[in-house]
JSON list of C-alpha atoms and ligand atoms in Angstrom, two decimals:
[
{"chain": "A", "resi": 641, "resn": "MET", "atom": "CA", "xyz": [0.46, -46.71, 9.74]},
{"chain": "A", "resi": 642, "resn": "PRO", "atom": "CA", "xyz": [1.34, -43.14, 11.73]},
{"chain": "A", "resi": 643, "resn": "SER", "atom": "CA", "xyz": [0.72, -40.11, 9.15]},
{"chain": "A", "resi": 644, "resn": "LEU", "atom": "CA", "xyz": [3.19, -37.18, 8.48]},
{"chain": "A", "resi": 645, "resn": "ARG", "atom": "CA", "xyz": [2.20, -33.73, 6.89]},
{"chain": "A", "resi": 646, "resn": "PHE", "atom": "CA", "xyz": [4.31, -32.42, 4.23]},
{"chain": "A", "resi": 647, "resn": "VAL", "atom": "CA", "xyz": [4.15, -28.61, 4.48]},
{"chain": "A", "resi": 648, "resn": "THR", "atom": "CA", "xyz": [4.18, -27.41, 0.91]},
{"chain": "A", "resi": 649, "resn": "THR", "atom": "CA", "xyz": [2.46, -25.86, -1.92]},
{"chain": "A", "resi": 650, "resn": "ASN", "atom": "CA", "xyz": [4.07, -28.06, -4.40]},
{"chain": "A", "resi": 651, "resn": "SER", "atom": "CA", "xyz": [2.22, -31.50, -5.18]},
{"chain": "A", "resi": 652, "resn": "GLY", "atom": "CA", "xyz": [5.29, -32.75, -7.08]},
{"chain": "A", "resi": 653, "resn": "LYS", "atom": "CA", "xyz": [7.23, -32.80, -3.85]},
{"chain": "A", "resi": 654, "resn": "VAL", "atom": "CA", "xyz": [4.50, -34.67, -1.91]},
{"chain": "A", "resi": 655, "resn": "ARG", "atom": "CA", "xyz": [4.65, -37.57, -4.69]},
{"chain": "A", "resi": 656, "resn": "GLU", "atom": "CA", "xyz": [8.23, -37.81, -4.17]},
{"chain": "A", "resi": 657, "resn": "ALA", "atom": "CA", "xyz": [8.01, -38.22, -0.48]},
{"chain": "A", "resi": 658, "resn": "GLU", "atom": "CA", "xyz": [5.34, -40.78, -0.77]},
{"chain": "A", "resi": 659, "resn": "GLU", "atom": "CA", "xyz": [7.76, -42.91, -2.77]},
{"chain": "A", "resi": 660, "resn": "TYR", "atom": "CA", "xyz": [10.73, -42.65, -0.37]},
{"chain": "A", "resi": 661, "resn": "LEU", "atom": "CA", "xyz": [8.41, -42.96, 2.81]},
{"chain": "A", "resi": 662, "resn": "ALA", "atom": "CA", "xyz": [6.29, -45.98, 1.65]},
{"chain": "A", "resi": 663, "resn": "GLY", "atom": "CA", "xyz": [5.97, -48.62, 4.51]},
{"chain": "A", "resi": 664, "resn": "VAL", "atom": "CA", "xyz": [7.19, -45.95, 6.94]},
{"chain": "A", "resi": 665, "resn": "ARG", "atom": "CA", "xyz": [4.59, -43.09, 6.95]},
{"chain": "A", "resi": 666, "resn": "ASP", "atom": "CA", "xyz": [1.16, -42.05, 5.17]},
{"chain": "A", "resi": 667, "resn": "VAL", "atom": "CA", "xyz": [2.39, -38.74, 3.70]},
{"chain": "A", "resi": 668, "resn": "GLU", "atom": "CA", "xyz": [-0.55, -36.11, 3.34]},
{"chain": "A", "resi": 669, "resn": "GLN", "atom": "CA", "xyz": [-0.15, -32.58, 2.03]},
{"chain": "A", "resi": 670, "resn": "PHE", "atom": "CA", "xyz": [-0.50, -29.52, 4.20]},
{"chain": "A", "resi": 671, "resn": "ASP", "atom": "CA", "xyz": [-0.98, -26.74, 2.10]},
{"chain": "A", "resi": 672, "resn": "TYR", "atom": "CA", "xyz": [0.42, -23.99, 4.13]},
{"chain": "A", "resi": 673, "resn": "ASP", "atom": "CA", "xyz": [2.68, -21.16, 3.16]},
{"chain": "A", "resi": 674, "resn": "TYR", "atom": "CA", "xyz": [5.11, -20.98, 6.15]},
{"chain": "A", "resi": 675, "resn": "THR", "atom": "CA", "xyz": [7.32, -17.76, 6.69]},
{"chain": "A", "resi": 676, "resn": "GLU", "atom": "CA", "xyz": [10.69, -18.24, 5.16]},
{"chain": "A", "resi": 677, "resn": "VAL", "atom": "CA", "xyz": [12.96, -16.49, 7.51]},
{"chain": "A", "resi": 678, "resn": "GLN", "atom": "CA", "xyz": [15.99, -14.51, 6.19]},
{"chain": "A", "resi": 679, "resn": "SER", "atom": "CA", "xyz": [18.74, -16.82, 6.32]},
{"chain": "A", "resi": 680, "resn": "SER", "atom": "CA", "xyz": [21.67, -17.88, 4.22]},
{"chain": "A", "resi": 681, "resn": "ASP", "atom": "CA", "xyz": [21.13, -21.40, 5.78]},
{"chain": "A", "resi": 682, "resn": "LEU", "atom": "CA", "xyz": [18.73, -23.93, 4.36]},
{"chain": "A", "resi": 683, "resn": "ALA", "atom": "CA", "xyz": [18.62, -25.77, 7.46]},
{"chain": "A", "resi": 684, "resn": "THR", "atom": "CA", "xyz": [17.61, -22.86, 9.69]},
{"chain": "A", "resi": 685, "resn": "ILE", "atom": "CA", "xyz": [15.04, -21.89, 7.26]},
{"chain": "A", "resi": 686, "resn": "ALA", "atom": "CA", "xyz": [13.31, -25.32, 7.13]},
{"chain": "A", "resi": 687, "resn": "ALA", "atom": "CA", "xyz": [13.69, -26.15, 10.69]},
{"chain": "A", "resi": 688, "resn": "GLN", "atom": "CA", "xyz": [11.82, -22.76, 11.78]},
{"chain": "A", "resi": 689, "resn": "GLY", "atom": "CA", "xyz": [9.21, -23.30, 8.90]},
{"chain": "A", "resi": 690, "resn": "ALA", "atom": "CA", "xyz": [8.30, -26.79, 10.25]},
{"chain": "A", "resi": 691, "resn": "GLU", "atom": "CA", "xyz": [8.02, -25.58, 13.91]},
{"chain": "A", "resi": 692, "resn": "GLU", "atom": "CA", "xyz": [5.62, -22.75, 12.77]},
{"chain": "A", "resi": 693, "resn": "ALA", "atom": "CA", "xyz": [3.52, -25.23, 10.53]},
{"chain": "A", "resi": 694, "resn": "TYR", "atom": "CA", "xyz": [3.20, -27.73, 13.28]},
{"chain": "A", "resi": 695, "resn": "GLU", "atom": "CA", "xyz": [1.75, -24.98, 15.58]},
{"chain": "A", "resi": 696, "resn": "ALA", "atom": "CA", "xyz": [-0.52, -23.81, 12.71]},
{"chain": "A", "resi": 697, "resn": "ASN", "atom": "CA", "xyz": [-1.62, -27.50, 12.11]},
{"chain": "A", "resi": 698, "resn": "GLY", "atom": "CA", "xyz": [-2.77, -27.63, 15.82]},
{"chain": "A", "resi": 699, "resn": "GLY", "atom": "CA", "xyz": [0.13, -30.07, 16.88]},
{"chain": "A", "resi": 700, "resn": "ASP", "atom": "CA", "xyz": [-1.84, -33.20, 15.99]},
{"chain": "A", "resi": 701, "resn": "ALA", "atom": "CA", "xyz": [0.78, -34.81, 13.52]},
{"chain": "A", "resi": 702, "resn": "PRO", "atom": "CA", "xyz": [4.29, -34.57, 12.83]},
{"chain": "A", "resi": 703, "resn": "VAL", "atom": "CA", "xyz": [5.43, -32.24, 9.82]},
{"chain": "A", "resi": 704, "resn": "ILE", "atom": "CA", "xyz": [7.99, -31.91, 7.39]},
{"chain": "A", "resi": 705, "resn": "VAL", "atom": "CA", "xyz": [9.05, -28.87, 5.23]},
{"chain": "A", "resi": 706, "resn": "ASP", "atom": "CA", "xyz": [11.74, -29.06, 2.76]},
{"chain": "A", "resi": 707, "resn": "ASP", "atom": "CA", "xyz": [13.89, -25.83, 1.59]},
{"chain": "A", "resi": 708, "resn": "ALA", "atom": "CA", "xyz": [15.79, -26.38, -1.62]},
{"chain": "A", "resi": 709, "resn": "GLY", "atom": "CA", "xyz": [17.94, -24.02, -3.75]},
{"chain": "A", "resi": 710, "resn": "LEU", "atom": "CA", "xyz": [20.33, -24.02, -6.80]},
{"chain": "A", "resi": 711, "resn": "PHE", "atom": "CA", "xyz": [24.01, -23.04, -5.72]},
{"chain": "A", "resi": 712, "resn": "VAL", "atom": "CA", "xyz": [26.29, -21.95, -8.68]},
{"chain": "A", "resi": 713, "resn": "ARG", "atom": "CA", "xyz": [30.02, -22.16, -7.97]},
{"chain": "A", "resi": 714, "resn": "GLY", "atom": "CA", "xyz": [30.87, -19.17, -10.04]},
{"chain": "A", "resi": 715, "resn": "LEU", "atom": "CA", "xyz": [28.31, -17.02, -8.63]},
{"chain": "A", "resi": 716, "resn": "ASP", "atom": "CA", "xyz": [29.56, -17.68, -4.99]},
{"chain": "A", "resi": 717, "resn": "GLY", "atom": "CA", "xyz": [26.53, -19.81, -4.38]},
{"chain": "A", "resi": 718, "resn": "PHE", "atom": "CA", "xyz": [23.75, -17.60, -5.61]},
{"chain": "A", "resi": 719, "resn": "PRO", "atom": "CA", "xyz": [20.74, -17.83, -5.77]},
{"chain": "A", "resi": 720, "resn": "GLY", "atom": "CA", "xyz": [21.10, -20.59, -3.03]},
{"chain": "A", "resi": 721, "resn": "PRO", "atom": "CA", "xyz": [18.44, -20.13, -0.52]},
{"chain": "A", "resi": 722, "resn": "TYR", "atom": "CA", "xyz": [16.85, -17.00, -2.32]},
{"chain": "A", "resi": 723, "resn": "SER", "atom": "CA", "xyz": [16.32, -19.54, -5.47]},
{"chain": "A", "resi": 724, "resn": "SER", "atom": "CA", "xyz": [12.59, -19.26, -5.14]},
{"chain": "A", "resi": 725, "resn": "TYR", "atom": "CA", "xyz": [12.46, -15.42, -5.32]},
{"chain": "A", "resi": 726, "resn": "VAL", "atom": "CA", "xyz": [15.18, -15.16, -8.00]},
{"chain": "A", "resi": 727, "resn": "GLU", "atom": "CA", "xyz": [12.98, -17.67, -10.08]},
{"chain": "A", "resi": 728, "resn": "ASP", "atom": "CA", "xyz": [9.90, -15.57, -9.40]},
{"chain": "A", "resi": 729, "resn": "THR", "atom": "CA", "xyz": [11.73, -12.21, -10.24]},
{"chain": "A", "resi": 730, "resn": "LEU", "atom": "CA", "xyz": [14.72, -12.80, -12.77]},
{"chain": "A", "resi": 731, "resn": "GLY", "atom": "CA", "xyz": [13.42, -16.12, -14.33]},
{"chain": "A", "resi": 732, "resn": "VAL", "atom": "CA", "xyz": [15.32, -19.22, -15.05]},
{"chain": "A", "resi": 733, "resn": "GLU", "atom": "CA", "xyz": [16.33, -17.83, -18.49]},
{"chain": "A", "resi": 734, "resn": "ARG", "atom": "CA", "xyz": [18.13, -14.95, -16.99]},
{"chain": "A", "resi": 735, "resn": "VAL", "atom": "CA", "xyz": [19.82, -17.06, -14.12]},
{"chain": "A", "resi": 736, "resn": "TRP", "atom": "CA", "xyz": [21.29, -18.96, -17.30]},
{"chain": "A", "resi": 737, "resn": "THR", "atom": "CA", "xyz": [22.41, -15.68, -18.81]},
{"chain": "A", "resi": 738, "resn": "LEU", "atom": "CA", "xyz": [24.25, -14.70, -15.69]},
{"chain": "A", "resi": 739, "resn": "ALA", "atom": "CA", "xyz": [26.03, -18.13, -15.62]},
{"chain": "A", "resi": 740, "resn": "GLU", "atom": "CA", "xyz": [26.71, -18.29, -19.39]},
{"chain": "A", "resi": 741, "resn": "ASP", "atom": "CA", "xyz": [29.87, -16.04, -19.11]},
{"chain": "A", "resi": 742, "resn": "LEU", "atom": "CA", "xyz": [31.28, -17.61, -16.16]},
{"chain": "A", "resi": 743, "resn": "ASP", "atom": "CA", "xyz": [34.42, -19.82, -16.41]},
{"chain": "A", "resi": 744, "resn": "GLU", "atom": "CA", "xyz": [33.28, -21.87, -13.29]},
{"chain": "A", "resi": 745, "resn": "ARG", "atom": "CA", "xyz": [29.87, -23.31, -14.04]},
{"chain": "A", "resi": 746, "resn": "ARG", "atom": "CA", "xyz": [29.70, -26.22, -11.81]},
{"chain": "A", "resi": 747, "resn": "ALA", "atom": "CA", "xyz": [26.55, -25.86, -9.45]},
{"chain": "A", "resi": 748, "resn": "ALA", "atom": "CA", "xyz": [24.62, -27.95, -6.99]},
{"chain": "A", "resi": 749, "resn": "PHE", "atom": "CA", "xyz": [21.09, -28.46, -5.91]},
{"chain": "A", "resi": 750, "resn": "ARG", "atom": "CA", "xyz": [20.78, -28.55, -2.23]},
{"chain": "A", "resi": 751, "resn": "CYS", "atom": "CA", "xyz": [17.79, -29.74, 0.05]},
{"chain": "A", "resi": 752, "resn": "VAL", "atom": "CA", "xyz": [17.08, -29.88, 3.62]},
{"chain": "A", "resi": 753, "resn": "VAL", "atom": "CA", "xyz": [14.09, -31.84, 5.04]},
{"chain": "A", "resi": 754, "resn": "ALA", "atom": "CA", "xyz": [13.05, -30.73, 8.54]},
{"chain": "A", "resi": 755, "resn": "TYR", "atom": "CA", "xyz": [10.91, -32.69, 10.69]},
{"chain": "A", "resi": 756, "resn": "THR", "atom": "CA", "xyz": [9.40, -32.08, 13.82]},
{"chain": "A", "resi": 757, "resn": "ASP", "atom": "CA", "xyz": [6.77, -33.87, 16.13]},
{"chain": "A", "resi": 758, "resn": "GLY", "atom": "CA", "xyz": [6.66, -30.84, 18.62]},
{"chain": "A", "resi": 759, "resn": "GLU", "atom": "CA", "xyz": [9.34, -32.36, 20.89]},
{"chain": "A", "resi": 760, "resn": "THR", "atom": "CA", "xyz": [12.22, -33.12, 18.49]},
{"chain": "A", "resi": 761, "resn": "THR", "atom": "CA", "xyz": [13.26, -31.46, 15.44]},
{"chain": "A", "resi": 762, "resn": "GLU", "atom": "CA", "xyz": [15.82, -32.80, 13.04]},
{"chain": "A", "resi": 763, "resn": "THR", "atom": "CA", "xyz": [17.13, -31.83, 9.68]},
{"chain": "A", "resi": 764, "resn": "PHE", "atom": "CA", "xyz": [18.36, -34.20, 6.83]},
{"chain": "A", "resi": 765, "resn": "ASP", "atom": "CA", "xyz": [20.33, -32.89, 3.87]},
{"chain": "A", "resi": 766, "resn": "GLY", "atom": "CA", "xyz": [20.91, -33.87, 0.29]},
{"chain": "A", "resi": 767, "resn": "ALA", "atom": "CA", "xyz": [22.99, -32.40, -2.59]},
{"chain": "A", "resi": 768, "resn": "VAL", "atom": "CA", "xyz": [23.48, -33.21, -6.30]},
{"chain": "A", "resi": 769, "resn": "GLN", "atom": "CA", "xyz": [26.39, -31.66, -8.38]},
{"chain": "A", "resi": 770, "resn": "GLY", "atom": "CA", "xyz": [26.14, -30.61, -11.81]},
{"chain": "A", "resi": 771, "resn": "THR", "atom": "CA", "xyz": [26.74, -27.96, -14.41]},
{"chain": "A", "resi": 772, "resn": "MET", "atom": "CA", "xyz": [24.79, -24.80, -15.87]},
{"chain": "A", "resi": 773, "resn": "VAL", "atom": "CA", "xyz": [23.96, -25.19, -19.51]},
{"chain": "A", "resi": 774, "resn": "ALA", "atom": "CA", "xyz": [21.59, -23.44, -21.86]},
{"chain": "A", "resi": 775, "resn": "PRO", "atom": "CA", "xyz": [17.89, -24.62, -21.02]},
{"chain": "A", "resi": 776, "resn": "ARG", "atom": "CA", "xyz": [17.01, -28.14, -22.56]},
{"chain": "A", "resi": 777, "resn": "GLY", "atom": "CA", "xyz": [14.04, -30.33, -21.88]},
{"chain": "A", "resi": 778, "resn": "ASP", "atom": "CA", "xyz": [10.35, -30.04, -20.83]},
{"chain": "A", "resi": 779, "resn": "GLY", "atom": "CA", "xyz": [10.15, -32.13, -17.76]},
{"chain": "A", "resi": 780, "resn": "GLY", "atom": "CA", "xyz": [10.64, -31.18, -14.09]},
{"chain": "A", "resi": 781, "resn": "PHE", "atom": "CA", "xyz": [10.23, -27.89, -12.70]},
{"chain": "A", "resi": 782, "resn": "GLY", "atom": "CA", "xyz": [11.96, -24.69, -11.44]},
{"chain": "A", "resi": 783, "resn": "TYR", "atom": "CA", "xyz": [15.89, -24.80, -12.44]},
{"chain": "A", "resi": 784, "resn": "ASP", "atom": "CA", "xyz": [15.61, -28.34, -13.89]},
{"chain": "A", "resi": 785, "resn": "PRO", "atom": "CA", "xyz": [16.17, -27.19, -17.70]},
{"chain": "A", "resi": 786, "resn": "ILE", "atom": "CA", "xyz": [19.61, -25.42, -16.89]},
{"chain": "A", "resi": 787, "resn": "PHE", "atom": "CA", "xyz": [20.93, -27.95, -14.67]},
{"chain": "A", "resi": 788, "resn": "GLU", "atom": "CA", "xyz": [23.04, -30.83, -16.29]},
{"chain": "A", "resi": 789, "resn": "HIS", "atom": "CA", "xyz": [23.98, -33.89, -14.51]},
{"chain": "A", "resi": 790, "resn": "ASP", "atom": "CA", "xyz": [25.76, -36.88, -16.44]},
{"chain": "A", "resi": 791, "resn": "GLY", "atom": "CA", "xyz": [25.04, -35.36, -19.84]},
{"chain": "A", "resi": 792, "resn": "GLU", "atom": "CA", "xyz": [21.36, -34.85, -19.26]},
{"chain": "A", "resi": 793, "resn": "THR", "atom": "CA", "xyz": [19.32, -31.79, -17.75]},
{"chain": "A", "resi": 794, "resn": "PHE", "atom": "CA", "xyz": [17.20, -32.75, -14.99]},
{"chain": "A", "resi": 795, "resn": "ALA", "atom": "CA", "xyz": [14.25, -31.50, -17.16]},
{"chain": "A", "resi": 796, "resn": "GLU", "atom": "CA", "xyz": [15.43, -34.27, -19.87]},
{"chain": "A", "resi": 797, "resn": "MET", "atom": "CA", "xyz": [15.14, -37.23, -17.46]},
{"chain": "A", "resi": 798, "resn": "ASP", "atom": "CA", "xyz": [11.93, -38.82, -16.44]},
{"chain": "A", "resi": 799, "resn": "THR", "atom": "CA", "xyz": [10.84, -38.40, -12.86]},
{"chain": "A", "resi": 800, "resn": "GLU", "atom": "CA", "xyz": [12.04, -41.77, -11.86]},
{"chain": "A", "resi": 801, "resn": "ARG", "atom": "CA", "xyz": [15.53, -41.18, -12.74]},
{"chain": "A", "resi": 802, "resn": "LYS", "atom": "CA", "xyz": [15.52, -37.49, -11.48]},
{"chain": "A", "resi": 803, "resn": "ASN", "atom": "CA", "xyz": [14.07, -38.71, -8.01]},
{"chain": "A", "resi": 804, "resn": "ALA", "atom": "CA", "xyz": [16.74, -41.19, -7.69]},
{"chain": "A", "resi": 805, "resn": "LEU", "atom": "CA", "xyz": [19.51, -38.87, -8.11]},
{"chain": "A", "resi": 806, "resn": "SER", "atom": "CA", "xyz": [17.97, -35.67, -6.75]},
{"chain": "A", "resi": 807, "resn": "HIS", "atom": "CA", "xyz": [19.06, -33.71, -3.69]},
{"chain": "A", "resi": 808, "resn": "ARG", "atom": "CA", "xyz": [15.58, -34.24, -2.42]},
{"chain": "A", "resi": 809, "resn": "GLY", "atom": "CA", "xyz": [15.36, -37.88, -2.80]},
{"chain": "A", "resi": 810, "resn": "ARG", "atom": "CA", "xyz": [18.91, -38.18, -0.90]},
{"chain": "A", "resi": 811, "resn": "ALA", "atom": "CA", "xyz": [17.34, -35.88, 2.09]},
{"chain": "A", "resi": 812, "resn": "LEU", "atom": "CA", "xyz": [14.11, -38.01, 2.23]},
{"chain": "A", "resi": 813, "resn": "ALA", "atom": "CA", "xyz": [16.07, -41.26, 2.12]},
{"chain": "A", "resi": 814, "resn": "LYS", "atom": "CA", "xyz": [17.84, -40.11, 5.12]},
{"chain": "A", "resi": 815, "resn": "LEU", "atom": "CA", "xyz": [14.50, -39.33, 6.87]},
{"chain": "A", "resi": 816, "resn": "ALA", "atom": "CA", "xyz": [13.29, -42.55, 5.92]},
{"chain": "A", "resi": 817, "resn": "ASP", "atom": "CA", "xyz": [16.01, -44.35, 7.66]},
{"chain": "A", "resi": 818, "resn": "TRP", "atom": "CA", "xyz": [15.84, -42.36, 10.66]},
{"chain": "A", "resi": 819, "resn": "LEU", "atom": "CA", "xyz": [12.17, -42.91, 11.14]},
{"chain": "A", "resi": 820, "resn": "ALA", "atom": "CA", "xyz": [12.50, -46.48, 10.58]},
{"chain": "A", "resi": 821, "resn": "ASP", "atom": "CA", "xyz": [15.30, -46.64, 13.22]},
{"chain": "A", "resi": 822, "resn": "ARG", "atom": "CA", "xyz": [13.02, -44.68, 15.70]},
{"chain": "A", "resi": 823, "resn": "ASP", "atom": "CA", "xyz": [10.19, -47.14, 15.15]},
{"chain": "A", "resi": 824, "resn": "ALA", "atom": "CA", "xyz": [12.30, -50.17, 15.72]},
{"chain": "B", "resi": 1072, "resn": "ITT", "atom": "P1", "xyz": [7.46, -24.94, -1.11]},
{"chain": "B", "resi": 1072, "resn": "ITT", "atom": "O1", "xyz": [8.24, -23.83, -0.49]},
{"chain": "B", "resi": 1072, "resn": "ITT", "atom": "O2", "xyz": [5.76, -24.60, -1.02]},
{"chain": "B", "resi": 1072, "resn": "ITT", "atom": "O3", "xyz": [7.66, -26.20, -0.70]},
{"chain": "B", "resi": 1072, "resn": "ITT", "atom": "P2", "xyz": [8.73, -24.22, -3.53]},
{"chain": "B", "resi": 1072, "resn": "ITT", "atom": "O4", "xyz": [8.51, -24.92, -4.91]},
{"chain": "B", "resi": 1072, "resn": "ITT", "atom": "O5", "xyz": [8.77, -22.63, -3.45]},
{"chain": "B", "resi": 1072, "resn": "ITT", "atom": "O6", "xyz": [7.54, -24.98, -3.00]},
{"chain": "B", "resi": 1072, "resn": "ITT", "atom": "P3", "xyz": [11.40, -24.19, -2.54]},
{"chain": "B", "resi": 1072, "resn": "ITT", "atom": "O7", "xyz": [11.35, -23.04, -1.69]},
{"chain": "B", "resi": 1072, "resn": "ITT", "atom": "O8", "xyz": [12.00, -25.52, -1.89]},
{"chain": "B", "resi": 1072, "resn": "ITT", "atom": "O9", "xyz": [10.17, -25.10, -3.11]},
{"chain": "B", "resi": 1072, "resn": "ITT", "atom": "O10", "xyz": [12.21, -24.01, -3.88]},
{"chain": "B", "resi": 1072, "resn": "ITT", "atom": "C1", "xyz": [13.17, -23.20, -3.85]},
{"chain": "B", "resi": 1072, "resn": "ITT", "atom": "C2", "xyz": [13.57, -23.07, -5.34]},
{"chain": "B", "resi": 1072, "resn": "ITT", "atom": "O11", "xyz": [14.31, -23.83, -5.92]},
{"chain": "B", "resi": 1072, "resn": "ITT", "atom": "C3", "xyz": [12.09, -22.95, -6.15]},
{"chain": "B", "resi": 1072, "resn": "ITT", "atom": "O12", "xyz": [12.57, -21.75, -7.18]},
{"chain": "B", "resi": 1072, "resn": "ITT", "atom": "C4", "xyz": [12.17, -24.17, -6.86]},
{"chain": "B", "resi": 1072, "resn": "ITT", "atom": "O13", "xyz": [11.62, -24.14, -8.10]},
{"chain": "B", "resi": 1072, "resn": "ITT", "atom": "C5", "xyz": [13.64, -24.49, -7.03]},
{"chain": "B", "resi": 1072, "resn": "ITT", "atom": "N1", "xyz": [13.81, -25.92, -6.89]},
{"chain": "B", "resi": 1072, "resn": "ITT", "atom": "C6", "xyz": [13.66, -26.59, -5.75]},
{"chain": "B", "resi": 1072, "resn": "ITT", "atom": "N2", "xyz": [13.84, -27.86, -6.10]},
{"chain": "B", "resi": 1072, "resn": "ITT", "atom": "C7", "xyz": [14.14, -27.99, -7.43]},
{"chain": "B", "resi": 1072, "resn": "ITT", "atom": "C8", "xyz": [14.25, -29.11, -8.23]},
{"chain": "B", "resi": 1072, "resn": "ITT", "atom": "O14", "xyz": [14.21, -30.39, -7.85]},
{"chain": "B", "resi": 1072, "resn": "ITT", "atom": "N3", "xyz": [14.47, -29.01, -9.64]},
{"chain": "B", "resi": 1072, "resn": "ITT", "atom": "C9", "xyz": [14.51, -27.46, -9.93]},
{"chain": "B", "resi": 1072, "resn": "ITT", "atom": "N4", "xyz": [14.34, -26.68, -9.22]},
{"chain": "B", "resi": 1072, "resn": "ITT", "atom": "C10", "xyz": [14.23, -26.82, -7.90]}
]
């Protein structure tokens, strides 16, 4: 089976991709920290990251990059594409403190997966809607404890349930369909 390199420092993402791409591609982790261009658009960040990583990897196998973020409606989409930086600086608890006083606490996780094989670059997006809540649960990672969907935070769900609903899962499912169509 052809292989696909997932450019990420996050092995949790790789396990998730292995599930969605089972039977379509062998997924390997390529631990490379691509440049995150300053952009308000996840697709631009992911596509440029994929192209840079493809070159850095010597161009011998297709790569995917995913870029994700938490978009809080009452904060005009903040932290959005800056989610990683905001998690490292403010931290998740303080993002909740900002959201706590809002009337509009609905939020979405969004994800774009970018694929490139050097000739074709394609992006696939996925989103899941939820509400900002005080932190609950020990599972997941990042903003999961403050994001509630259907009465449970993502940190309270087991991995299987979160993956079935998540923004990344939806984007990976589109990628898997697209690859299967191309192979047919
Ligand atoms: P790579 O860039 O190396 O892939 P990363 O963990 O930094 O790993 P992102 O840039 O895509 O991944 O993530 C942006 C931010 O959004 C970061 O703070 C993550 O913790 C958070 N995030 C992404 N997906 C998430 C999810 O499913 N649940 C909770 N937080 C998530």
